[in-house]
PDB file of C-alpha atoms in Angstrom:
ATOM      1  CA  MET C   1       2.858  22.213   5.277  1.00 41.00           C
ATOM      2  CA  SER C   2      -0.643  21.692   6.638  1.00 46.00           C
ATOM      3  CA  ALA C   3      -1.404  20.093   9.980  1.00 50.00           C
ATOM      4  CA  PHE C   4      -2.679  16.526   9.855  1.00 48.00           C
ATOM      5  CA  GLN C   5      -2.983  13.423  11.986  1.00 52.00           C
ATOM      6  CA  ILE C   6      -1.075  10.151  11.803  1.00 50.00           C
ATOM      7  CA  LEU C   7      -2.816   6.931  12.769  1.00 52.00           C
ATOM      8  CA  LEU C   8      -0.673   3.823  13.054  1.00 55.00           C
ATOM      9  CA  LEU C   9      -2.507   0.508  13.061  1.00 56.00           C
ATOM     10  CA  VAL C  10       0.007  -2.047  14.271  1.00 39.00           C
ATOM     11  CA  ILE C  11      -1.169  -5.274  12.711  1.00 33.00           C
ATOM     12  CA  VAL C  12       0.556  -8.379  14.054  1.00 28.00           C
ATOM     13  CA  ARG C  13       0.878 -11.276  11.651  1.00 28.00           C
ATOM     14  CA  CYS C  14       2.361 -14.736  12.195  1.00 27.00           C
ATOM     15  CA  VAL C  15       3.950 -14.611   8.759  1.00 29.00           C
ATOM     16  CA  ALA C  16       5.266 -11.385   7.217  1.00 29.00           C
ATOM     17  CA  GLN C  17       5.803 -12.239   3.553  1.00 30.00           C
ATOM     18  CA  GLY C  18       7.423  -8.933   2.682  1.00 30.00           C
ATOM     19  CA  ALA C  19       9.833  -9.060   5.607  1.00 28.00           C
ATOM     20  CA  ARG C  20      11.601 -12.264   4.759  1.00 28.00           C
ATOM     21  CA  ALA C  21      15.046 -12.374   3.195  1.00 28.00           C
ATOM     22  CA  LEU C  22      15.029 -11.298  -0.444  1.00 26.00           C
ATOM     23  CA  GLN C  23      14.634 -14.109  -2.949  1.00 31.00           C
ATOM     24  CA  LEU C  24      15.904 -13.483  -6.451  1.00 29.00           C
ATOM     25  CA  PRO C  25      13.845 -14.738  -9.392  1.00 33.00           C
ATOM     26  CA  ASN C  26      14.519 -18.020 -11.134  1.00 36.00           C
ATOM     27  CA  THR C  27      16.449 -17.043 -14.249  1.00 32.00           C
ATOM     28  CA  THR C  28      15.692 -20.397 -15.839  1.00 35.00           C
ATOM     29  CA  ALA C  29      11.904 -19.991 -15.698  1.00 39.00           C
ATOM     30  CA  PRO C  30      10.230 -21.049 -18.977  1.00 43.00           C
ATOM     31  CA  GLY C  31       9.821 -18.212 -21.451  1.00 48.00           C
ATOM     32  CA  ARG C  32      12.045 -15.787 -19.584  1.00 45.00           C
ATOM     33  CA  THR C  33      14.995 -14.345 -21.461  1.00 50.00           C
ATOM     34  CA  ALA C  34      18.273 -13.405 -19.805  1.00 46.00           C
ATOM     35  CA  ALA C  35      17.427  -9.711 -20.275  1.00 48.00           C
ATOM     36  CA  GLU C  36      14.032 -10.148 -18.626  1.00 49.00           C
ATOM     37  CA  ALA C  37      15.635 -12.010 -15.739  1.00 43.00           C
ATOM     38  CA  ALA C  38      18.219  -9.255 -15.292  1.00 42.00           C
ATOM     39  CA  THR C  39      15.471  -6.615 -15.253  1.00 44.00           C
ATOM     40  CA  ARG C  40      13.514  -8.569 -12.652  1.00 44.00           C
ATOM     41  CA  ILE C  41      16.598  -8.989 -10.453  1.00 37.00           C
ATOM     42  CA  ALA C  42      17.377  -5.270 -10.668  1.00 41.00           C
ATOM     43  CA  ALA C  43      13.819  -4.445  -9.618  1.00 44.00           C
ATOM     44  CA  ALA C  44      13.989  -6.913  -6.734  1.00 39.00           C
ATOM     45  CA  LEU C  45      17.218  -5.414  -5.474  1.00 37.00           C
ATOM     46  CA  SER C  46      15.687  -1.915  -5.408  1.00 43.00           C
ATOM     47  CA  SER C  47      12.692  -3.013  -3.330  1.00 54.00           C
ATOM     48  CA  SER C  48      11.950  -5.962  -1.071  1.00 58.00           C
ATOM     49  CA  TYR C  49       8.627  -6.551  -2.851  1.00 66.00           C
ATOM     50  CA  ASP C  50       8.015  -8.011  -6.273  1.00 68.00           C
ATOM     51  CA  PRO C  51       4.560  -9.496  -6.957  1.00 65.00           C
ATOM     52  CA  GLU C  52       6.112 -12.424  -8.814  1.00 62.00           C
ATOM     53  CA  LEU C  53       8.559 -13.321  -6.044  1.00 58.00           C
ATOM     54  CA  VAL C  54       6.367 -13.476  -2.944  1.00 58.00           C
ATOM     55  CA  ILE C  55       4.902 -16.902  -3.686  1.00 63.00           C
ATOM     56  CA  GLY C  56       6.436 -17.534  -7.087  1.00 67.00           C
ATOM     57  CA  ASP C  57       3.497 -16.658  -9.329  1.00 84.00           C
ATOM     58  CA  PHE C  58       1.893 -13.303 -10.161  1.00 88.00           C
ATOM     59  CA  ASP C  59      -1.696 -14.572 -10.374  1.00 90.00           C
ATOM     60  CA  ALA C  60      -1.300 -16.421  -7.094  1.00 89.00           C
ATOM     61  CA  GLU C  61       0.014 -13.244  -5.474  1.00 88.00           C
ATOM     62  CA  VAL C  62      -3.014 -11.301  -6.732  1.00 92.00           C
ATOM     63  CA  SER C  63      -5.245 -13.960  -5.191  1.00 91.00           C
ATOM     64  CA  ARG C  64      -3.317 -13.736  -1.910  1.00 89.00           C
ATOM     65  CA  LEU C  65      -3.713  -9.955  -1.815  1.00 91.00           C
ATOM     66  CA  ALA C  66      -7.445 -10.263  -2.454  1.00 93.00           C
ATOM     67  CA  SER C  67      -7.855 -12.799   0.342  1.00 92.00           C
ATOM     68  CA  GLN C  68      -5.766 -10.708   2.738  1.00 90.00           C
ATOM     69  CA  ALA C  69      -7.830  -7.603   1.986  1.00 93.00           C
ATOM     70  CA  HIS C  70     -11.167  -9.343   2.522  1.00 93.00           C
ATOM     71  CA  LEU C  71     -10.027 -11.068   5.698  1.00 91.00           C
ATOM     72  CA  ALA C  72      -8.470  -8.074   7.442  1.00 90.00           C
ATOM     73  CA  PHE C  73      -9.240  -4.696   5.896  1.00 92.00           C
ATOM     74  CA  PRO C  74     -12.929  -4.390   6.885  1.00 93.00           C
ATOM     75  CA  ALA C  75     -11.889  -4.648  10.559  1.00 89.00           C
ATOM     76  CA  GLU C  76      -8.953  -2.273  10.021  1.00 88.00           C
ATOM     77  CA  LEU C  77     -11.195   0.248   8.297  1.00 90.00           C
ATOM     78  CA  ALA C  78     -13.752  -0.025  11.102  1.00 89.00           C
ATOM     79  CA  VAL C  79     -11.008   1.024  13.547  1.00 85.00           C
ATOM     80  CA  VAL C  80     -10.051   3.953  11.319  1.00 84.00           C
ATOM     81  CA  SER C  81     -13.696   5.036  11.080  1.00 86.00           C
ATOM     82  CA  ARG C  82     -14.206   4.776  14.833  1.00 84.00           C
ATOM     83  CA  ILE C  83     -11.052   6.693  15.758  1.00 79.00           C
ATOM     84  CA  CYS C  84     -10.939   9.488  13.209  1.00 79.00           C
ATOM     85  CA  GLY C  85     -14.067   9.146  11.101  1.00 82.00           C
ATOM     86  CA  VAL C  86     -14.415   9.223   7.326  1.00 87.00           C
ATOM     87  CA  ARG C  87     -16.171  12.308   6.035  1.00 86.00           C
ATOM     88  CA  ALA C  88     -18.903  12.098   3.402  1.00 88.00           C
ATOM     89  CA  ARG C  89     -17.536  12.700  -0.094  1.00 93.00           C
ATOM     90  CA  ALA C  90     -13.981  12.456   1.247  1.00 94.00           C
ATOM     91  CA  ARG C  91     -11.220  12.078  -1.306  1.00 97.00           C
ATOM     92  CA  VAL C  92      -8.875   9.244  -0.382  1.00 97.00           C
ATOM     93  CA  VAL C  93      -5.530   8.059  -1.748  1.00 97.00           C
ATOM     94  CA  ASP C  94      -4.508   4.406  -1.468  1.00 98.00           C
ATOM     95  CA  VAL C  95      -0.713   4.368  -1.773  1.00 96.00           C
ATOM     96  CA  GLY C  96       0.648   1.007  -2.922  1.00 95.00           C
ATOM     97  CA  CYS C  97      -2.855  -0.108  -3.890  1.00 96.00           C
ATOM     98  CA  GLY C  98      -1.837  -3.505  -5.271  1.00 95.00           C
ATOM     99  CA  SER C  99      -4.768  -5.495  -6.666  1.00 96.00           C
ATOM    100  CA  GLY C 100      -7.353  -2.805  -5.865  1.00 98.00           C
ATOM    101  CA  HIS C 101      -9.333  -4.902  -3.396  1.00 97.00           C
ATOM    102  CA  VAL C 102      -8.591  -2.588  -0.464  1.00 97.00           C
ATOM    103  CA  ALA C 103      -9.947   0.364  -2.449  1.00 98.00           C
ATOM    104  CA  ARG C 104     -13.011  -1.639  -3.478  1.00 98.00           C
ATOM    105  CA  ILE C 105     -13.787  -2.498   0.158  1.00 97.00           C
ATOM    106  CA  PHE C 106     -13.281   1.138   1.160  1.00 97.00           C
ATOM    107  CA  LEU C 107     -15.683   2.354  -1.515  1.00 97.00           C
ATOM    108  CA  LYS C 108     -18.282  -0.224  -0.499  1.00 97.00           C
ATOM    109  CA  MET C 109     -18.067   0.665   3.197  1.00 95.00           C
ATOM    110  CA  HIS C 110     -18.111   4.447   2.579  1.00 96.00           C
ATOM    111  CA  ALA C 111     -20.526   5.000  -0.260  1.00 93.00           C
ATOM    112  CA  SER C 112     -19.918   8.694  -1.024  1.00 94.00           C
ATOM    113  CA  THR C 113     -16.111   8.677  -1.055  1.00 97.00           C
ATOM    114  CA  HIS C 114     -13.703   8.783  -3.997  1.00 98.00           C
ATOM    115  CA  VAL C 115     -10.468   6.768  -3.985  1.00 98.00           C
ATOM    116  CA  THR C 116      -7.339   7.418  -6.020  1.00 98.00           C
ATOM    117  CA  CYS C 117      -5.264   4.235  -6.213  1.00 98.00           C
ATOM    118  CA  ILE C 118      -1.530   4.492  -6.829  1.00 97.00           C
ATOM    119  CA  ASP C 119       0.969   1.727  -7.473  1.00 96.00           C
ATOM    120  CA  TRP C 120       4.398   1.664  -9.118  1.00 92.00           C
ATOM    121  CA  ASP C 121       3.891  -1.780 -10.720  1.00 92.00           C
ATOM    122  CA  ALA C 122       2.129  -1.560 -14.103  1.00 93.00           C
ATOM    123  CA  ARG C 123       0.834  -5.129 -13.778  1.00 94.00           C
ATOM    124  CA  MET C 124      -0.835  -4.348 -10.465  1.00 95.00           C
ATOM    125  CA  VAL C 125      -2.278  -1.154 -11.917  1.00 96.00           C
ATOM    126  CA  ARG C 126      -3.965  -3.211 -14.649  1.00 97.00           C
ATOM    127  CA  VAL C 127      -5.325  -5.653 -12.074  1.00 97.00           C
ATOM    128  CA  ALA C 128      -6.611  -2.816  -9.862  1.00 98.00           C
ATOM    129  CA  ARG C 129      -8.457  -1.284 -12.817  1.00 98.00           C
ATOM    130  CA  GLU C 130     -10.020  -4.655 -13.593  1.00 98.00           C
ATOM    131  CA  THR C 131     -10.990  -5.188  -9.943  1.00 98.00           C
ATOM    132  CA  LEU C 132     -12.680  -1.809  -9.620  1.00 98.00           C
ATOM    133  CA  GLY C 133     -14.073  -1.719 -13.144  1.00 98.00           C
ATOM    134  CA  ALA C 134     -15.854  -5.034 -12.617  1.00 97.00           C
ATOM    135  CA  ASP C 135     -18.215  -3.382 -10.121  1.00 96.00           C
ATOM    136  CA  ARG C 136     -20.481  -0.955 -11.992  1.00 95.00           C
ATOM    137  CA  THR C 137     -21.855   0.458  -8.745  1.00 97.00           C
ATOM    138  CA  LEU C 138     -18.453   2.099  -8.197  1.00 97.00           C
ATOM    139  CA  ALA C 139     -18.363   3.912 -11.542  1.00 97.00           C
ATOM    140  CA  GLY C 140     -16.998   7.449 -11.326  1.00 97.00           C
ATOM    141  CA  ARG C 141     -15.696   7.040  -7.794  1.00 98.00           C
ATOM    142  CA  TRP C 142     -12.173   5.789  -8.436  1.00 98.00           C
ATOM    143  CA  ARG C 143      -9.097   6.149 -10.583  1.00 98.00           C
ATOM    144  CA  VAL C 144      -5.838   4.178 -10.740  1.00 98.00           C
ATOM    145  CA  LEU C 145      -2.485   5.831 -11.476  1.00 97.00           C
ATOM    146  CA  THR C 146       1.002   4.450 -12.030  1.00 96.00           C
ATOM    147  CA  ALA C 147       3.563   6.217  -9.842  1.00 94.00           C
ATOM    148  CA  PRO C 148       6.023   5.603  -7.002  1.00 92.00           C
ATOM    149  CA  ALA C 149       4.926   6.442  -3.475  1.00 92.00           C
ATOM    150  CA  ALA C 150       7.756   8.963  -3.265  1.00 90.00           C
ATOM    151  CA  ALA C 151       6.351  11.035  -6.163  1.00 93.00           C
ATOM    152  CA  LEU C 152       2.568  11.142  -5.963  1.00 95.00           C
ATOM    153  CA  PRO C 153       0.952  12.768  -9.038  1.00 96.00           C
ATOM    154  CA  LEU C 154      -1.548  14.663  -6.888  1.00 96.00           C
ATOM    155  CA  ARG C 155      -2.169  18.293  -5.997  1.00 96.00           C
ATOM    156  CA  ALA C 156      -1.139  19.591  -2.585  1.00 93.00           C
ATOM    157  CA  GLN C 157      -3.854  19.431   0.084  1.00 91.00           C
ATOM    158  CA  SER C 158      -6.201  17.532  -2.232  1.00 96.00           C
ATOM    159  CA  MET C 159      -6.880  14.442  -0.069  1.00 94.00           C
ATOM    160  CA  ALA C 160      -8.694  13.978   3.238  1.00 92.00           C
ATOM    161  CA  LEU C 161      -7.245  10.539   3.944  1.00 91.00           C
ATOM    162  CA  ALA C 162      -4.100   8.680   2.872  1.00 91.00           C
ATOM    163  CA  VAL C 163      -3.898   4.928   3.400  1.00 93.00           C
ATOM    164  CA  VAL C 164      -0.588   3.095   3.047  1.00 91.00           C
ATOM    165  CA  ARG C 165      -1.034  -0.607   3.800  1.00 91.00           C
ATOM    166  CA  TYR C 166       1.846  -3.106   3.960  1.00 87.00           C
ATOM    167  CA  THR C 167       3.924  -0.835   1.722  1.00 88.00           C
ATOM    168  CA  LEU C 168       6.347   1.154   3.887  1.00 83.00           C
ATOM    169  CA  GLN C 169       8.084  -2.033   5.048  1.00 78.00           C
ATOM    170  CA  HIS C 170       9.289  -2.631   1.490  1.00 80.00           C
ATOM    171  CA  MET C 171      11.004   0.750   1.096  1.00 81.00           C
ATOM    172  CA  GLY C 172      14.505   1.875   1.892  1.00 78.00           C
ATOM    173  CA  PRO C 173      14.966   4.749   4.380  1.00 77.00           C
ATOM    174  CA  HIS C 174      15.205   7.495   1.739  1.00 79.00           C
ATOM    175  CA  ASP C 175      12.163   6.389  -0.265  1.00 83.00           C
ATOM    176  CA  ARG C 176      10.216   5.838   2.937  1.00 82.00           C
ATOM    177  CA  ARG C 177      10.901   9.399   4.063  1.00 83.00           C
ATOM    178  CA  GLU C 178       9.959  10.772   0.659  1.00 87.00           C
ATOM    179  CA  ALA C 179       6.746   8.727   0.644  1.00 88.00           C
ATOM    180  CA  VAL C 180       5.691   9.980   4.077  1.00 86.00           C
ATOM    181  CA  CYS C 181       6.466  13.570   3.065  1.00 87.00           C
ATOM    182  CA  GLU C 182       4.495  13.137  -0.163  1.00 90.00           C
ATOM    183  CA  MET C 183       1.447  11.834   1.667  1.00 89.00           C
ATOM    184  CA  ALA C 184       1.712  14.782   4.046  1.00 86.00           C
ATOM    185  CA  ARG C 185       1.915  17.152   1.084  1.00 90.00           C
ATOM    186  CA  VAL C 186      -1.313  15.902  -0.515  1.00 92.00           C
ATOM    187  CA  LEU C 187      -3.331  15.837   2.734  1.00 89.00           C
ATOM    188  CA  SER C 188      -5.671  18.726   3.403  1.00 88.00           C
ATOM    189  CA  PRO C 189      -5.629  20.490   6.802  1.00 84.00           C
ATOM    190  CA  GLY C 190      -6.926  18.032   9.394  1.00 81.00           C
ATOM    191  CA  GLY C 191      -6.364  15.117   7.037  1.00 86.00           C
ATOM    192  CA  VAL C 192      -5.338  11.685   8.292  1.00 85.00           C
ATOM    193  CA  LEU C 193      -2.442   9.439   7.311  1.00 86.00           C
ATOM    194  CA  VAL C 194      -3.180   5.790   8.122  1.00 86.00           C
ATOM    195  CA  ALA C 195      -0.151   3.483   8.063  1.00 85.00           C
ATOM    196  CA  ILE C 196      -1.091  -0.185   8.341  1.00 85.00           C
ATOM    197  CA  ASP C 197       1.889  -2.482   8.594  1.00 79.00           C
ATOM    198  CA  VAL C 198       3.512  -5.310  10.502  1.00 68.00           C
ATOM    199  CA  ASP C 199       5.293  -4.479  13.752  1.00 54.00           C
ATOM    200  CA  ASP C 200       7.545  -7.421  14.509  1.00 47.00           C
ATOM    201  CA  SER C 201       8.451  -6.034  17.924  1.00 44.00           C
ATOM    202  CA  ALA C 202       5.254  -7.698  19.157  1.00 42.00           C
ATOM    203  CA  LEU C 203       5.955 -11.080  17.554  1.00 38.00           C
ATOM    204  CA  PRO C 204       7.361 -14.021  19.523  1.00 40.00           C
ATOM    205  CA  LEU C 205       9.124 -15.156  16.344  1.00 35.00           C
ATOM    206  CA  ARG C 206      11.468 -12.688  14.699  1.00 39.00           C
ATOM    207  CA  VAL C 207      11.427 -11.851  11.022  1.00 38.00           C
ATOM    208  CA  HIS C 208      14.341 -10.749   8.873  1.00 40.00           C
ATOM    209  CA  PRO C 209      15.098  -7.944   8.436  1.00 43.00           C
ATOM    210  CA  PRO C 210      13.375  -6.594  11.586  1.00 45.00           C
ATOM    211  CA  ILE C 211      10.673  -4.012  10.896  1.00 43.00           C
ATOM    212  CA  PRO C 212       9.355  -2.383  14.089  1.00 47.00           C
ATOM    213  CA  LEU C 213       6.731  -0.013  12.714  1.00 47.00           C
ATOM    214  CA  LEU C 214       7.241   2.925  15.051  1.00 48.00           C
ATOM    215  CA  ALA C 215      10.998   2.818  14.559  1.00 48.00           C
ATOM    216  CA  LEU C 216      10.403   2.529  10.812  1.00 47.00           C
ATOM    217  CA  LEU C 217       8.328   5.716  10.708  1.00 51.00           C
ATOM    218  CA  GLY C 218       9.908   7.588  13.594  1.00 51.00           C
ATOM    219  CA  PRO C 219      12.985   9.056  11.855  1.00 50.00           C
ATOM    220  CA  HIS C 220      10.767  10.589   9.160  1.00 47.00           C
ATOM    221  CA  LEU C 221       8.112  12.295  11.261  1.00 47.00           C
ATOM    222  CA  GLU C 222      10.232  15.379  12.029  1.00 48.00           C
ATOM    223  CA  ALA C 223      10.059  16.245   8.333  1.00 45.00           C
ATOM    224  CA  LEU C 224       6.312  16.621   8.682  1.00 45.00           C
ATOM    225  CA  GLN C 225       6.395  19.386  11.292  1.00 43.00           C
TER     226      GLN C 225
END
């Protein structure tokens, strides 16, 4: 496995939506069959994140993700650029890309880069394609794929930078380890893994379940040696 760097940006938030206790979907929602409700519950139980459950409406969640990206990611990316730099024509993977707004900001701030967006949720993949496709100036510099973070459909050592933003906190220990190993696999020698997530060890108010970022990643870093 190639050598690479890991950059942890510990972003403190007053409210950590993904860290709260799991809420199961409303099985009596209009238009939802019992089978659809059962499928949604099964998905929720396998991950602490479901776009429809965070604030009760998928479109509202997309709007929240867009606002969050525009409010915070430019500053986060500026830190990444200052600390480790972003090479011209670098190939980047955005793992857990969500609505695609993070990738759009990245492409705007680093004009010669190419971003591969990956998300497991087919609805978010459609939204990401719409978000990026709406800006013709970005044509040919992005693609969006449907896949879990633990099984990236990318060649080994094909990426200079991997960004995983507010995604690791939603994974169980096994999937988290597999995701970190997968990002390591696709990074080229000297590549950088940027994990942006909440670290509740710095919060005066505790969230449930607790998600200290360094402890979250720590058990999996030995696999990268």
